[in-house]
Short mmCIF file of N, CA and C and ligand atoms in Angstrom, two decimals:
data_model
loop_
_atom_site.label_atom_id
_atom_site.label_comp_id
_atom_site.label_asym_id
_atom_site.label_seq_id
_atom_site.Cartn_x
_atom_site.Cartn_y
_atom_site.Cartn_z
N MET Z 46 32.75 -14.73 -49.56
CA MET Z 46 31.54 -15.51 -49.30
C MET Z 46 31.43 -15.85 -47.81
N ALA Z 47 32.56 -16.34 -47.24
CA ALA Z 47 32.55 -16.73 -45.83
C ALA Z 47 32.25 -15.53 -44.94
N THR Z 48 32.85 -14.37 -45.28
CA THR Z 48 32.62 -13.19 -44.44
C THR Z 48 31.16 -12.76 -44.52
N SER Z 49 30.59 -12.79 -45.71
CA SER Z 49 29.21 -12.31 -45.81
C SER Z 49 28.26 -13.26 -45.07
N TYR Z 50 28.62 -14.58 -45.09
CA TYR Z 50 27.79 -15.51 -44.34
C TYR Z 50 27.86 -15.20 -42.83
N ALA Z 51 29.09 -14.95 -42.37
CA ALA Z 51 29.28 -14.61 -40.96
C ALA Z 51 28.54 -13.32 -40.62
N PHE Z 52 28.58 -12.39 -41.56
CA PHE Z 52 27.91 -11.11 -41.33
C PHE Z 52 26.38 -11.31 -41.23
N LEU Z 53 25.84 -12.13 -42.14
CA LEU Z 53 24.40 -12.40 -42.09
C LEU Z 53 24.01 -13.08 -40.78
N LEU Z 54 24.85 -14.04 -40.38
CA LEU Z 54 24.58 -14.74 -39.13
C LEU Z 54 24.56 -13.74 -37.96
N PHE Z 55 25.54 -12.83 -38.00
CA PHE Z 55 25.63 -11.80 -36.96
C PHE Z 55 24.35 -10.95 -36.92
N CYS Z 56 23.91 -10.55 -38.13
CA CYS Z 56 22.69 -9.74 -38.21
C CYS Z 56 21.50 -10.50 -37.64
N ASN Z 57 21.39 -11.77 -38.02
CA ASN Z 57 20.26 -12.56 -37.54
C ASN Z 57 20.27 -12.66 -36.02
N LEU Z 58 21.47 -12.90 -35.50
CA LEU Z 58 21.56 -13.03 -34.03
C LEU Z 58 21.21 -11.72 -33.35
N THR Z 59 21.66 -10.61 -33.95
CA THR Z 59 21.37 -9.31 -33.35
C THR Z 59 19.86 -9.07 -33.33
N ILE Z 60 19.24 -9.35 -34.51
CA ILE Z 60 17.78 -9.16 -34.59
C ILE Z 60 17.06 -10.07 -33.60
N PHE Z 61 17.55 -11.31 -33.53
CA PHE Z 61 16.93 -12.26 -32.61
C PHE Z 61 17.00 -11.77 -31.16
N ALA Z 62 18.21 -11.28 -30.79
CA ALA Z 62 18.41 -10.80 -29.42
C ALA Z 62 17.51 -9.60 -29.15
N PHE Z 63 17.40 -8.74 -30.18
CA PHE Z 63 16.57 -7.54 -30.05
C PHE Z 63 15.09 -7.93 -29.83
N LEU Z 64 14.60 -8.85 -30.69
CA LEU Z 64 13.20 -9.27 -30.57
C LEU Z 64 12.97 -9.97 -29.23
N ALA Z 65 13.94 -10.80 -28.83
CA ALA Z 65 13.79 -11.53 -27.57
C ALA Z 65 13.68 -10.55 -26.40
N SER Z 66 14.47 -9.47 -26.46
CA SER Z 66 14.43 -8.53 -25.34
C SER Z 66 13.08 -7.79 -25.30
N ILE Z 67 12.55 -7.51 -26.50
CA ILE Z 67 11.23 -6.87 -26.53
C ILE Z 67 10.17 -7.80 -25.94
N ILE Z 68 10.23 -9.07 -26.36
CA ILE Z 68 9.21 -10.01 -25.91
C ILE Z 68 9.28 -10.22 -24.40
N THR Z 69 10.47 -10.47 -23.86
CA THR Z 69 10.57 -10.69 -22.41
C THR Z 69 10.21 -9.41 -21.67
N GLY Z 70 10.61 -8.26 -22.21
CA GLY Z 70 10.27 -6.98 -21.57
C GLY Z 70 8.77 -6.81 -21.46
N SER Z 71 8.05 -7.08 -22.54
CA SER Z 71 6.61 -6.84 -22.50
C SER Z 71 5.91 -7.88 -21.63
N LEU Z 72 6.46 -9.10 -21.60
CA LEU Z 72 5.88 -10.11 -20.72
C LEU Z 72 6.01 -9.68 -19.27
N ALA Z 73 7.19 -9.13 -18.91
CA ALA Z 73 7.42 -8.70 -17.53
C ALA Z 73 6.41 -7.61 -17.16
N VAL Z 74 6.19 -6.65 -18.06
CA VAL Z 74 5.26 -5.56 -17.78
C VAL Z 74 3.85 -6.09 -17.57
N THR Z 75 3.44 -7.04 -18.46
CA THR Z 75 2.11 -7.61 -18.33
C THR Z 75 1.95 -8.32 -16.99
N ALA Z 76 2.96 -9.12 -16.63
CA ALA Z 76 2.89 -9.88 -15.39
C ALA Z 76 2.75 -8.94 -14.19
N ASP Z 77 3.49 -7.81 -14.19
CA ASP Z 77 3.47 -6.91 -13.06
C ASP Z 77 2.13 -6.22 -12.87
N SER Z 78 1.59 -5.64 -13.97
CA SER Z 78 0.32 -4.97 -13.79
C SER Z 78 -0.77 -5.99 -13.46
N GLU Z 79 -0.56 -7.24 -13.89
CA GLU Z 79 -1.50 -8.30 -13.53
C GLU Z 79 -1.49 -8.54 -12.03
N LEU Z 80 -0.32 -8.38 -11.41
CA LEU Z 80 -0.23 -8.57 -9.96
C LEU Z 80 -1.05 -7.50 -9.23
N VAL Z 81 -0.92 -6.25 -9.68
CA VAL Z 81 -1.72 -5.17 -9.08
C VAL Z 81 -3.21 -5.48 -9.25
N GLU Z 82 -3.55 -5.94 -10.46
CA GLU Z 82 -4.93 -6.30 -10.77
C GLU Z 82 -5.42 -7.41 -9.83
N GLN Z 83 -4.57 -8.41 -9.69
CA GLN Z 83 -4.92 -9.58 -8.88
C GLN Z 83 -5.07 -9.20 -7.41
N ILE Z 84 -4.19 -8.33 -6.92
CA ILE Z 84 -4.26 -7.91 -5.52
C ILE Z 84 -5.49 -7.03 -5.29
N CYS Z 85 -5.67 -6.02 -6.15
CA CYS Z 85 -6.78 -5.09 -5.97
C CYS Z 85 -8.12 -5.79 -6.14
N ASN Z 86 -8.12 -6.83 -6.96
CA ASN Z 86 -9.32 -7.63 -7.17
C ASN Z 86 -9.84 -8.22 -5.86
N GLN Z 87 -8.95 -8.40 -4.91
CA GLN Z 87 -9.34 -9.02 -3.63
C GLN Z 87 -9.65 -7.98 -2.56
N THR Z 88 -9.70 -6.70 -2.94
CA THR Z 88 -9.95 -5.66 -1.95
C THR Z 88 -11.35 -5.06 -2.05
N THR Z 89 -12.22 -5.67 -2.86
CA THR Z 89 -13.57 -5.11 -2.99
C THR Z 89 -14.15 -4.80 -1.62
N PRO Z 90 -14.78 -3.65 -1.46
CA PRO Z 90 -15.19 -2.65 -2.46
C PRO Z 90 -14.12 -1.58 -2.73
N TYR Z 91 -12.88 -1.87 -2.44
CA TYR Z 91 -11.82 -0.88 -2.59
C TYR Z 91 -11.02 -1.04 -3.88
N TYR Z 92 -11.59 -1.77 -4.85
CA TYR Z 92 -10.86 -2.08 -6.08
C TYR Z 92 -10.25 -0.83 -6.74
N LYS Z 93 -11.09 0.18 -7.00
CA LYS Z 93 -10.60 1.38 -7.69
C LYS Z 93 -9.65 2.18 -6.77
N PHE Z 94 -10.04 2.31 -5.53
CA PHE Z 94 -9.20 2.97 -4.52
C PHE Z 94 -7.81 2.32 -4.49
N CYS Z 95 -7.79 0.99 -4.52
CA CYS Z 95 -6.54 0.21 -4.46
C CYS Z 95 -5.66 0.52 -5.67
N LYS Z 96 -6.25 0.49 -6.85
CA LYS Z 96 -5.46 0.76 -8.06
C LYS Z 96 -4.94 2.19 -8.06
N ASP Z 97 -5.80 3.14 -7.69
CA ASP Z 97 -5.37 4.55 -7.64
C ASP Z 97 -4.25 4.73 -6.63
N ALA Z 98 -4.41 4.12 -5.45
CA ALA Z 98 -3.41 4.29 -4.39
C ALA Z 98 -2.07 3.69 -4.82
N LEU Z 99 -2.08 2.43 -5.27
CA LEU Z 99 -0.81 1.78 -5.64
C LEU Z 99 -0.16 2.49 -6.82
N ASN Z 100 -0.98 2.86 -7.81
CA ASN Z 100 -0.40 3.50 -9.00
C ASN Z 100 0.03 4.95 -8.75
N SER Z 101 -0.34 5.51 -7.59
CA SER Z 101 0.11 6.87 -7.26
C SER Z 101 1.59 6.86 -6.88
N ASP Z 102 2.14 5.65 -6.66
CA ASP Z 102 3.55 5.56 -6.25
C ASP Z 102 4.39 4.99 -7.39
N PRO Z 103 5.45 5.71 -7.78
CA PRO Z 103 6.27 5.25 -8.91
C PRO Z 103 6.92 3.88 -8.66
N ARG Z 104 7.08 3.50 -7.38
CA ARG Z 104 7.71 2.21 -7.07
C ARG Z 104 6.83 1.02 -7.47
N THR Z 105 5.54 1.28 -7.72
CA THR Z 105 4.63 0.20 -8.08
C THR Z 105 4.96 -0.40 -9.44
N SER Z 106 5.48 0.45 -10.34
CA SER Z 106 5.77 -0.04 -11.68
C SER Z 106 6.87 -1.10 -11.63
N GLY Z 107 6.53 -2.31 -12.06
CA GLY Z 107 7.50 -3.41 -12.08
C GLY Z 107 7.72 -4.07 -10.73
N ALA Z 108 6.89 -3.73 -9.73
CA ALA Z 108 7.11 -4.27 -8.39
C ALA Z 108 6.62 -5.70 -8.25
N ASP Z 109 7.36 -6.50 -7.47
CA ASP Z 109 6.88 -7.83 -7.10
C ASP Z 109 6.04 -7.69 -5.81
N GLY Z 110 5.59 -8.82 -5.27
CA GLY Z 110 4.70 -8.78 -4.11
C GLY Z 110 5.29 -8.04 -2.92
N ALA Z 111 6.58 -8.30 -2.64
CA ALA Z 111 7.22 -7.68 -1.48
C ALA Z 111 7.34 -6.16 -1.68
N LYS Z 112 7.67 -5.74 -2.90
CA LYS Z 112 7.79 -4.30 -3.16
C LYS Z 112 6.42 -3.63 -3.08
N LEU Z 113 5.39 -4.33 -3.59
CA LEU Z 113 4.03 -3.77 -3.50
C LEU Z 113 3.61 -3.62 -2.05
N ALA Z 114 3.96 -4.60 -1.23
CA ALA Z 114 3.63 -4.53 0.20
C ALA Z 114 4.35 -3.32 0.81
N TYR Z 115 5.58 -3.10 0.38
CA TYR Z 115 6.34 -1.96 0.88
C TYR Z 115 5.63 -0.65 0.53
N VAL Z 116 5.15 -0.58 -0.72
CA VAL Z 116 4.41 0.61 -1.16
C VAL Z 116 3.15 0.80 -0.32
N ALA Z 117 2.39 -0.28 -0.14
CA ALA Z 117 1.11 -0.19 0.58
C ALA Z 117 1.33 0.23 2.04
N PHE Z 118 2.27 -0.41 2.73
CA PHE Z 118 2.53 -0.04 4.13
C PHE Z 118 3.10 1.37 4.23
N SER Z 119 3.92 1.80 3.23
CA SER Z 119 4.42 3.19 3.28
C SER Z 119 3.28 4.19 3.11
N LEU Z 120 2.36 3.88 2.19
CA LEU Z 120 1.23 4.79 1.99
C LEU Z 120 0.41 4.90 3.28
N ALA Z 121 0.16 3.75 3.92
CA ALA Z 121 -0.61 3.74 5.17
C ALA Z 121 0.14 4.52 6.25
N ASN Z 122 1.45 4.32 6.31
CA ASN Z 122 2.27 4.99 7.32
C ASN Z 122 2.25 6.51 7.12
N ARG Z 123 2.39 6.93 5.87
CA ARG Z 123 2.40 8.36 5.57
C ARG Z 123 1.03 8.97 5.86
N ASN Z 124 -0.02 8.24 5.46
CA ASN Z 124 -1.39 8.70 5.70
C ASN Z 124 -1.64 8.86 7.20
N ALA Z 125 -1.25 7.86 7.97
CA ALA Z 125 -1.49 7.90 9.42
C ALA Z 125 -0.71 9.06 10.06
N SER Z 126 0.52 9.29 9.61
CA SER Z 126 1.32 10.38 10.18
C SER Z 126 0.68 11.72 9.91
N SER Z 127 0.19 11.90 8.69
CA SER Z 127 -0.37 13.22 8.39
C SER Z 127 -1.70 13.42 9.12
N THR Z 128 -2.46 12.32 9.32
CA THR Z 128 -3.70 12.43 10.10
C THR Z 128 -3.39 12.74 11.56
N ARG Z 129 -2.33 12.12 12.09
CA ARG Z 129 -1.97 12.41 13.48
C ARG Z 129 -1.68 13.91 13.66
N ASP Z 130 -0.97 14.51 12.70
CA ASP Z 130 -0.70 15.95 12.78
C ASP Z 130 -2.00 16.75 12.74
N GLN Z 131 -2.91 16.28 11.88
CA GLN Z 131 -4.21 16.95 11.77
C GLN Z 131 -4.97 16.86 13.09
N ILE Z 132 -4.91 15.70 13.74
CA ILE Z 132 -5.60 15.51 15.02
C ILE Z 132 -5.03 16.45 16.07
N THR Z 133 -3.72 16.57 16.10
CA THR Z 133 -3.08 17.47 17.07
C THR Z 133 -3.60 18.89 16.92
N SER Z 134 -3.75 19.33 15.67
CA SER Z 134 -4.22 20.71 15.51
C SER Z 134 -5.72 20.83 15.78
N LEU Z 135 -6.50 19.78 15.48
CA LEU Z 135 -7.93 19.80 15.84
C LEU Z 135 -8.10 19.84 17.36
N GLN Z 136 -7.24 19.10 18.05
CA GLN Z 136 -7.35 19.02 19.52
C GLN Z 136 -7.09 20.35 20.19
N SER Z 137 -6.17 21.13 19.61
CA SER Z 137 -5.81 22.41 20.21
C SER Z 137 -6.99 23.37 20.18
N ASN Z 138 -7.98 23.02 19.40
CA ASN Z 138 -9.11 23.93 19.20
C ASN Z 138 -10.43 23.24 19.57
N SER Z 139 -10.39 22.34 20.56
CA SER Z 139 -11.63 21.65 20.91
C SER Z 139 -11.69 21.42 22.42
N THR Z 140 -12.91 21.24 22.91
CA THR Z 140 -13.11 20.99 24.35
C THR Z 140 -14.14 19.88 24.50
N GLY Z 141 -14.36 19.47 25.76
CA GLY Z 141 -15.44 18.54 26.09
C GLY Z 141 -15.33 17.21 25.36
N PRO Z 142 -16.49 16.63 25.00
CA PRO Z 142 -16.50 15.29 24.40
C PRO Z 142 -15.68 15.21 23.10
N VAL Z 143 -15.74 16.26 22.29
CA VAL Z 143 -14.99 16.22 21.03
C VAL Z 143 -13.49 16.06 21.31
N HIS Z 144 -13.04 16.79 22.32
CA HIS Z 144 -11.63 16.70 22.69
C HIS Z 144 -11.27 15.26 23.11
N LEU Z 145 -12.18 14.63 23.86
CA LEU Z 145 -11.96 13.25 24.32
C LEU Z 145 -11.97 12.27 23.14
N HIS Z 146 -12.91 12.44 22.23
CA HIS Z 146 -12.97 11.56 21.04
C HIS Z 146 -11.67 11.70 20.24
N LEU Z 147 -11.21 12.95 20.11
CA LEU Z 147 -9.97 13.19 19.36
C LEU Z 147 -8.78 12.54 20.06
N GLU Z 148 -8.83 12.52 21.40
CA GLU Z 148 -7.74 11.89 22.16
C GLU Z 148 -7.71 10.38 21.85
N GLN Z 149 -8.91 9.77 21.78
CA GLN Z 149 -8.97 8.35 21.41
C GLN Z 149 -8.35 8.14 20.03
N CYS Z 150 -8.71 9.02 19.09
CA CYS Z 150 -8.19 8.91 17.72
C CYS Z 150 -6.68 9.12 17.68
N ARG Z 151 -6.19 10.04 18.53
CA ARG Z 151 -4.76 10.30 18.54
C ARG Z 151 -3.99 9.03 18.94
N LEU Z 152 -4.55 8.32 19.96
CA LEU Z 152 -3.93 7.05 20.38
C LEU Z 152 -4.03 6.00 19.27
N ASP Z 153 -5.20 5.94 18.62
CA ASP Z 153 -5.38 4.98 17.51
C ASP Z 153 -4.35 5.22 16.42
N TYR Z 154 -4.19 6.46 16.04
CA TYR Z 154 -3.27 6.77 14.93
C TYR Z 154 -1.81 6.57 15.35
N ALA Z 155 -1.52 6.82 16.65
CA ALA Z 155 -0.15 6.54 17.13
C ALA Z 155 0.13 5.04 16.99
N THR Z 156 -0.86 4.21 17.35
CA THR Z 156 -0.70 2.75 17.20
C THR Z 156 -0.53 2.37 15.73
N ALA Z 157 -1.34 2.97 14.87
CA ALA Z 157 -1.24 2.67 13.43
C ALA Z 157 0.15 3.01 12.89
N ILE Z 158 0.71 4.12 13.37
CA ILE Z 158 2.05 4.52 12.90
C ILE Z 158 3.09 3.50 13.37
N VAL Z 159 2.97 3.06 14.63
CA VAL Z 159 3.91 2.06 15.15
C VAL Z 159 3.82 0.76 14.35
N LYS Z 160 2.60 0.27 14.12
CA LYS Z 160 2.42 -1.02 13.43
C LYS Z 160 2.93 -0.96 11.98
N THR Z 161 2.63 0.14 11.29
CA THR Z 161 3.09 0.22 9.90
C THR Z 161 4.60 0.40 9.83
N THR Z 162 5.18 1.09 10.82
CA THR Z 162 6.64 1.22 10.86
C THR Z 162 7.30 -0.14 11.08
N LEU Z 163 6.73 -0.94 12.00
CA LEU Z 163 7.26 -2.28 12.26
C LEU Z 163 7.13 -3.15 11.00
N ALA Z 164 6.02 -3.00 10.29
CA ALA Z 164 5.83 -3.78 9.06
C ALA Z 164 6.90 -3.42 8.03
N LEU Z 165 7.20 -2.14 7.90
CA LEU Z 165 8.22 -1.71 6.93
C LEU Z 165 9.60 -2.26 7.32
N THR Z 166 9.87 -2.30 8.63
CA THR Z 166 11.15 -2.87 9.09
C THR Z 166 11.21 -4.36 8.74
N ASP Z 167 10.12 -5.08 9.01
CA ASP Z 167 10.09 -6.51 8.66
C ASP Z 167 10.30 -6.70 7.16
N LEU Z 168 9.68 -5.85 6.35
CA LEU Z 168 9.85 -5.96 4.89
C LEU Z 168 11.31 -5.72 4.50
N ASP Z 169 11.96 -4.78 5.20
CA ASP Z 169 13.40 -4.56 4.95
C ASP Z 169 14.19 -5.84 5.19
N TRP Z 170 13.76 -6.61 6.20
CA TRP Z 170 14.47 -7.84 6.57
C TRP Z 170 13.91 -9.07 5.84
N GLU Z 171 12.95 -8.81 4.96
CA GLU Z 171 12.31 -9.91 4.21
C GLU Z 171 11.72 -10.99 5.12
N THR Z 172 11.18 -10.55 6.26
CA THR Z 172 10.43 -11.48 7.10
C THR Z 172 8.96 -11.06 7.07
N TYR Z 173 8.10 -12.01 6.70
CA TYR Z 173 6.72 -11.65 6.39
C TYR Z 173 5.69 -12.17 7.39
N GLY Z 174 6.15 -12.95 8.37
CA GLY Z 174 5.22 -13.64 9.28
C GLY Z 174 4.28 -12.74 10.08
N ARG Z 175 4.72 -11.52 10.43
CA ARG Z 175 3.88 -10.66 11.29
C ARG Z 175 3.09 -9.62 10.49
N LEU Z 176 3.25 -9.62 9.17
CA LEU Z 176 2.63 -8.55 8.36
C LEU Z 176 1.11 -8.55 8.44
N SER Z 177 0.51 -9.75 8.46
CA SER Z 177 -0.96 -9.82 8.52
C SER Z 177 -1.46 -9.20 9.81
N TYR Z 178 -0.75 -9.49 10.90
CA TYR Z 178 -1.11 -8.91 12.19
C TYR Z 178 -0.99 -7.39 12.16
N PHE Z 179 0.13 -6.88 11.64
CA PHE Z 179 0.31 -5.43 11.58
C PHE Z 179 -0.76 -4.77 10.71
N ALA Z 180 -1.09 -5.43 9.60
CA ALA Z 180 -2.08 -4.87 8.68
C ALA Z 180 -3.46 -4.83 9.32
N SER Z 181 -3.86 -5.92 9.99
CA SER Z 181 -5.20 -5.91 10.56
C SER Z 181 -5.27 -5.02 11.80
N MET Z 182 -4.17 -4.90 12.55
CA MET Z 182 -4.14 -3.95 13.67
C MET Z 182 -4.34 -2.52 13.16
N THR Z 183 -3.69 -2.19 12.05
CA THR Z 183 -3.81 -0.84 11.48
C THR Z 183 -5.26 -0.58 11.05
N ARG Z 184 -5.85 -1.58 10.41
CA ARG Z 184 -7.24 -1.46 9.97
C ARG Z 184 -8.15 -1.24 11.18
N ASP Z 185 -7.90 -1.97 12.27
CA ASP Z 185 -8.73 -1.83 13.48
C ASP Z 185 -8.64 -0.43 14.09
N GLN Z 186 -7.48 0.23 13.96
CA GLN Z 186 -7.33 1.58 14.51
C GLN Z 186 -8.23 2.56 13.76
N ALA Z 187 -8.31 2.40 12.44
CA ALA Z 187 -9.18 3.27 11.64
C ALA Z 187 -10.63 3.10 12.07
N LYS Z 188 -11.02 1.84 12.30
CA LYS Z 188 -12.39 1.55 12.73
C LYS Z 188 -12.63 2.11 14.12
N ASP Z 189 -11.67 1.96 15.01
CA ASP Z 189 -11.81 2.42 16.38
C ASP Z 189 -11.99 3.94 16.45
N CYS Z 190 -11.23 4.67 15.64
CA CYS Z 190 -11.35 6.13 15.62
C CYS Z 190 -12.72 6.54 15.09
N GLU Z 191 -13.20 5.83 14.08
CA GLU Z 191 -14.52 6.16 13.53
C GLU Z 191 -15.59 5.91 14.61
N LEU Z 192 -15.45 4.82 15.36
CA LEU Z 192 -16.42 4.49 16.41
C LEU Z 192 -16.36 5.46 17.58
N ALA Z 193 -15.19 6.09 17.79
CA ALA Z 193 -15.04 7.03 18.90
C ALA Z 193 -16.05 8.18 18.81
N PHE Z 194 -16.42 8.51 17.59
CA PHE Z 194 -17.37 9.62 17.38
C PHE Z 194 -18.80 9.14 17.21
N LYS Z 195 -19.07 7.91 17.62
CA LYS Z 195 -20.40 7.32 17.35
C LYS Z 195 -21.54 8.27 17.73
N GLY Z 196 -22.46 8.43 16.79
CA GLY Z 196 -23.62 9.27 17.04
C GLY Z 196 -23.37 10.75 16.81
N THR Z 197 -22.11 11.14 16.70
CA THR Z 197 -21.81 12.55 16.39
C THR Z 197 -20.98 12.60 15.13
N LYS Z 198 -20.93 13.79 14.53
CA LYS Z 198 -20.21 13.90 13.27
C LYS Z 198 -18.70 13.92 13.52
N SER Z 199 -18.01 13.01 12.84
CA SER Z 199 -16.55 12.96 13.01
C SER Z 199 -15.87 13.82 11.95
N PRO Z 200 -14.88 14.62 12.39
CA PRO Z 200 -14.11 15.40 11.40
C PRO Z 200 -13.08 14.51 10.69
N LEU Z 201 -13.01 13.24 11.08
CA LEU Z 201 -11.94 12.37 10.58
C LEU Z 201 -12.44 11.22 9.72
N THR Z 202 -13.73 11.27 9.32
CA THR Z 202 -14.30 10.14 8.56
C THR Z 202 -13.52 9.85 7.28
N ASP Z 203 -13.17 10.89 6.53
CA ASP Z 203 -12.41 10.66 5.28
C ASP Z 203 -11.05 10.03 5.59
N ASN Z 204 -10.39 10.56 6.62
CA ASN Z 204 -9.08 10.01 7.01
C ASN Z 204 -9.22 8.53 7.39
N ASN Z 205 -10.28 8.23 8.18
CA ASN Z 205 -10.47 6.84 8.62
C ASN Z 205 -10.73 5.93 7.43
N ASN Z 206 -11.54 6.42 6.49
CA ASN Z 206 -11.81 5.60 5.30
C ASN Z 206 -10.54 5.37 4.49
N ASN Z 207 -9.71 6.39 4.36
CA ASN Z 207 -8.45 6.23 3.63
C ASN Z 207 -7.54 5.21 4.31
N LEU Z 208 -7.39 5.33 5.63
CA LEU Z 208 -6.50 4.40 6.33
C LEU Z 208 -7.08 2.98 6.29
N TYR Z 209 -8.40 2.89 6.40
CA TYR Z 209 -9.05 1.57 6.34
C TYR Z 209 -8.77 0.92 4.98
N GLY Z 210 -8.99 1.69 3.91
CA GLY Z 210 -8.77 1.15 2.56
C GLY Z 210 -7.32 0.74 2.34
N LEU Z 211 -6.39 1.58 2.78
CA LEU Z 211 -4.97 1.25 2.62
C LEU Z 211 -4.61 -0.01 3.42
N SER Z 212 -5.22 -0.16 4.61
CA SER Z 212 -4.96 -1.35 5.43
C SER Z 212 -5.49 -2.61 4.75
N VAL Z 213 -6.64 -2.49 4.09
CA VAL Z 213 -7.19 -3.66 3.40
C VAL Z 213 -6.21 -4.13 2.32
N ILE Z 214 -5.59 -3.19 1.62
CA ILE Z 214 -4.58 -3.55 0.61
C ILE Z 214 -3.41 -4.27 1.30
N CYS Z 215 -2.99 -3.74 2.45
CA CYS Z 215 -1.90 -4.37 3.21
C CYS Z 215 -2.28 -5.78 3.65
N VAL Z 216 -3.53 -5.96 4.09
CA VAL Z 216 -4.00 -7.29 4.52
C VAL Z 216 -3.87 -8.28 3.37
N VAL Z 217 -4.34 -7.88 2.18
CA VAL Z 217 -4.31 -8.79 1.03
C VAL Z 217 -2.86 -9.11 0.63
N LEU Z 218 -1.99 -8.10 0.63
CA LEU Z 218 -0.59 -8.34 0.26
C LEU Z 218 0.12 -9.20 1.29
N ALA Z 219 -0.20 -8.99 2.58
CA ALA Z 219 0.41 -9.81 3.64
C ALA Z 219 0.02 -11.28 3.44
N LYS Z 220 -1.24 -11.50 3.11
CA LYS Z 220 -1.70 -12.87 2.87
C LYS Z 220 -0.97 -13.45 1.66
N TRP Z 221 -0.86 -12.64 0.60
CA TRP Z 221 -0.22 -13.07 -0.64
C TRP Z 221 1.23 -13.50 -0.36
N LEU Z 222 1.94 -12.75 0.49
CA LEU Z 222 3.34 -13.04 0.78
C LEU Z 222 3.52 -14.27 1.67
N ASN Z 223 2.45 -14.64 2.37
CA ASN Z 223 2.58 -15.73 3.33
C ASN Z 223 1.98 -17.05 2.84
N VAL Z 224 1.59 -17.10 1.55
CA VAL Z 224 1.07 -18.40 1.06
C VAL Z 224 2.20 -19.36 0.78
C1 NAG N 1106 -10.78 -10.69 -10.72
O1 NAG N 1106 -11.95 -11.30 -10.17
C2 NAG N 1106 -12.87 -11.80 -11.12
C3 NAG N 1106 -14.12 -12.26 -10.40
O2 NAG N 1106 -13.82 -12.87 -9.17
C4 NAG N 1106 -12.18 -12.90 -11.93
O3 NAG N 1106 -13.06 -13.40 -12.90
C5 NAG N 1106 -10.93 -12.34 -12.59
O4 NAG N 1106 -10.25 -13.37 -13.26
C6 NAG N 1106 -10.03 -11.72 -11.55
N1 NAG N 1106 -8.90 -11.09 -12.22
C7 NAG N 1106 -7.64 -11.29 -11.81
C8 NAG N 1106 -6.59 -10.59 -12.57
O5 NAG N 1106 -7.36 -11.98 -10.84
C1 NAG N 1107 -4.21 9.19 2.12
O1 NAG N 1107 -4.47 8.17 1.19
C2 NAG N 1107 -5.46 8.45 0.21
C3 NAG N 1107 -5.62 7.24 -0.66
O2 NAG N 1107 -4.42 6.88 -1.27
C4 NAG N 1107 -5.08 9.69 -0.57
O3 NAG N 1107 -6.11 10.01 -1.48
C5 NAG N 1107 -4.85 10.84 0.39
O4 NAG N 1107 -4.40 11.96 -0.33
C6 NAG N 1107 -3.82 10.46 1.41
N1 NAG N 1107 -3.65 11.56 2.33
C7 NAG N 1107 -2.46 11.97 2.71
C8 NAG N 1107 -2.46 13.16 3.61
O5 NAG N 1107 -1.43 11.42 2.38
C1 NAG N 1108 -11.07 26.94 15.89
O1 NAG N 1108 -12.45 26.67 15.71
C2 NAG N 1108 -13.22 27.80 15.29
C3 NAG N 1108 -14.70 27.38 15.26
O2 NAG N 1108 -14.88 26.14 14.67
C4 NAG N 1108 -12.71 28.26 13.92
O3 NAG N 1108 -13.41 29.38 13.49
C5 NAG N 1108 -11.21 28.58 14.02
O4 NAG N 1108 -10.69 28.89 12.74
C6 NAG N 1108 -10.43 27.41 14.60
N1 NAG N 1108 -9.04 27.77 14.82
C7 NAG N 1108 -8.03 26.96 14.48
C8 NAG N 1108 -6.67 27.44 14.83
O5 NAG N 1108 -8.22 25.88 13.91
#
């Protein structure tokens, strides 16, 4: 009798532990995707862009604010680097004003790469005070490159829009980390 009682108690505890782990697990998942929702909600008109961008990275799943910021600044950094390479090859095949506009953009993207790299270093050190500055500086570079081609067709409009959108996500996350 005593053994079977102990056995039943054991079973109950096992089931309880099992159910508890399911419940806390699902709560954690809900809370995390809610954070993405909450962050992207503040990026209008980039809401869908924000969700697509963050969810394109496997590190987003289960990420807290600092990890999400890491994802966002990495995406911006990678985007800026690949655009810089694109600019270099466009420049090799251009002359006159277009070449000059591209030179402006090359400097803008070099600055964006520096700022996002510094932001990632700060995130490594868990210091968040300069993130808003780095994020808005990066956003300004995208705008500056777009303005460099004012009145003429820019070959970099899509790139600028992508970097601008990614920077907006960084701005919101930087603010979130500094409240
Ligand atoms: C998103 O924004 C809307 C409107 O501002 C608000 O009603 C909703 O609660 C927000 N959702 C989250 C997850 O913050
Ligand atoms: C830049 O970011 C956008 C938005 O996440 C993405 O669609 C695009 O493929 C990225 N480009 C590169 C070269 O990484
Ligand atoms: C250079 O530009 C011309 C005209 O736009 C184009 O046909 C050619 O493929 C380009 N070459 C390179 C290496 O991009």
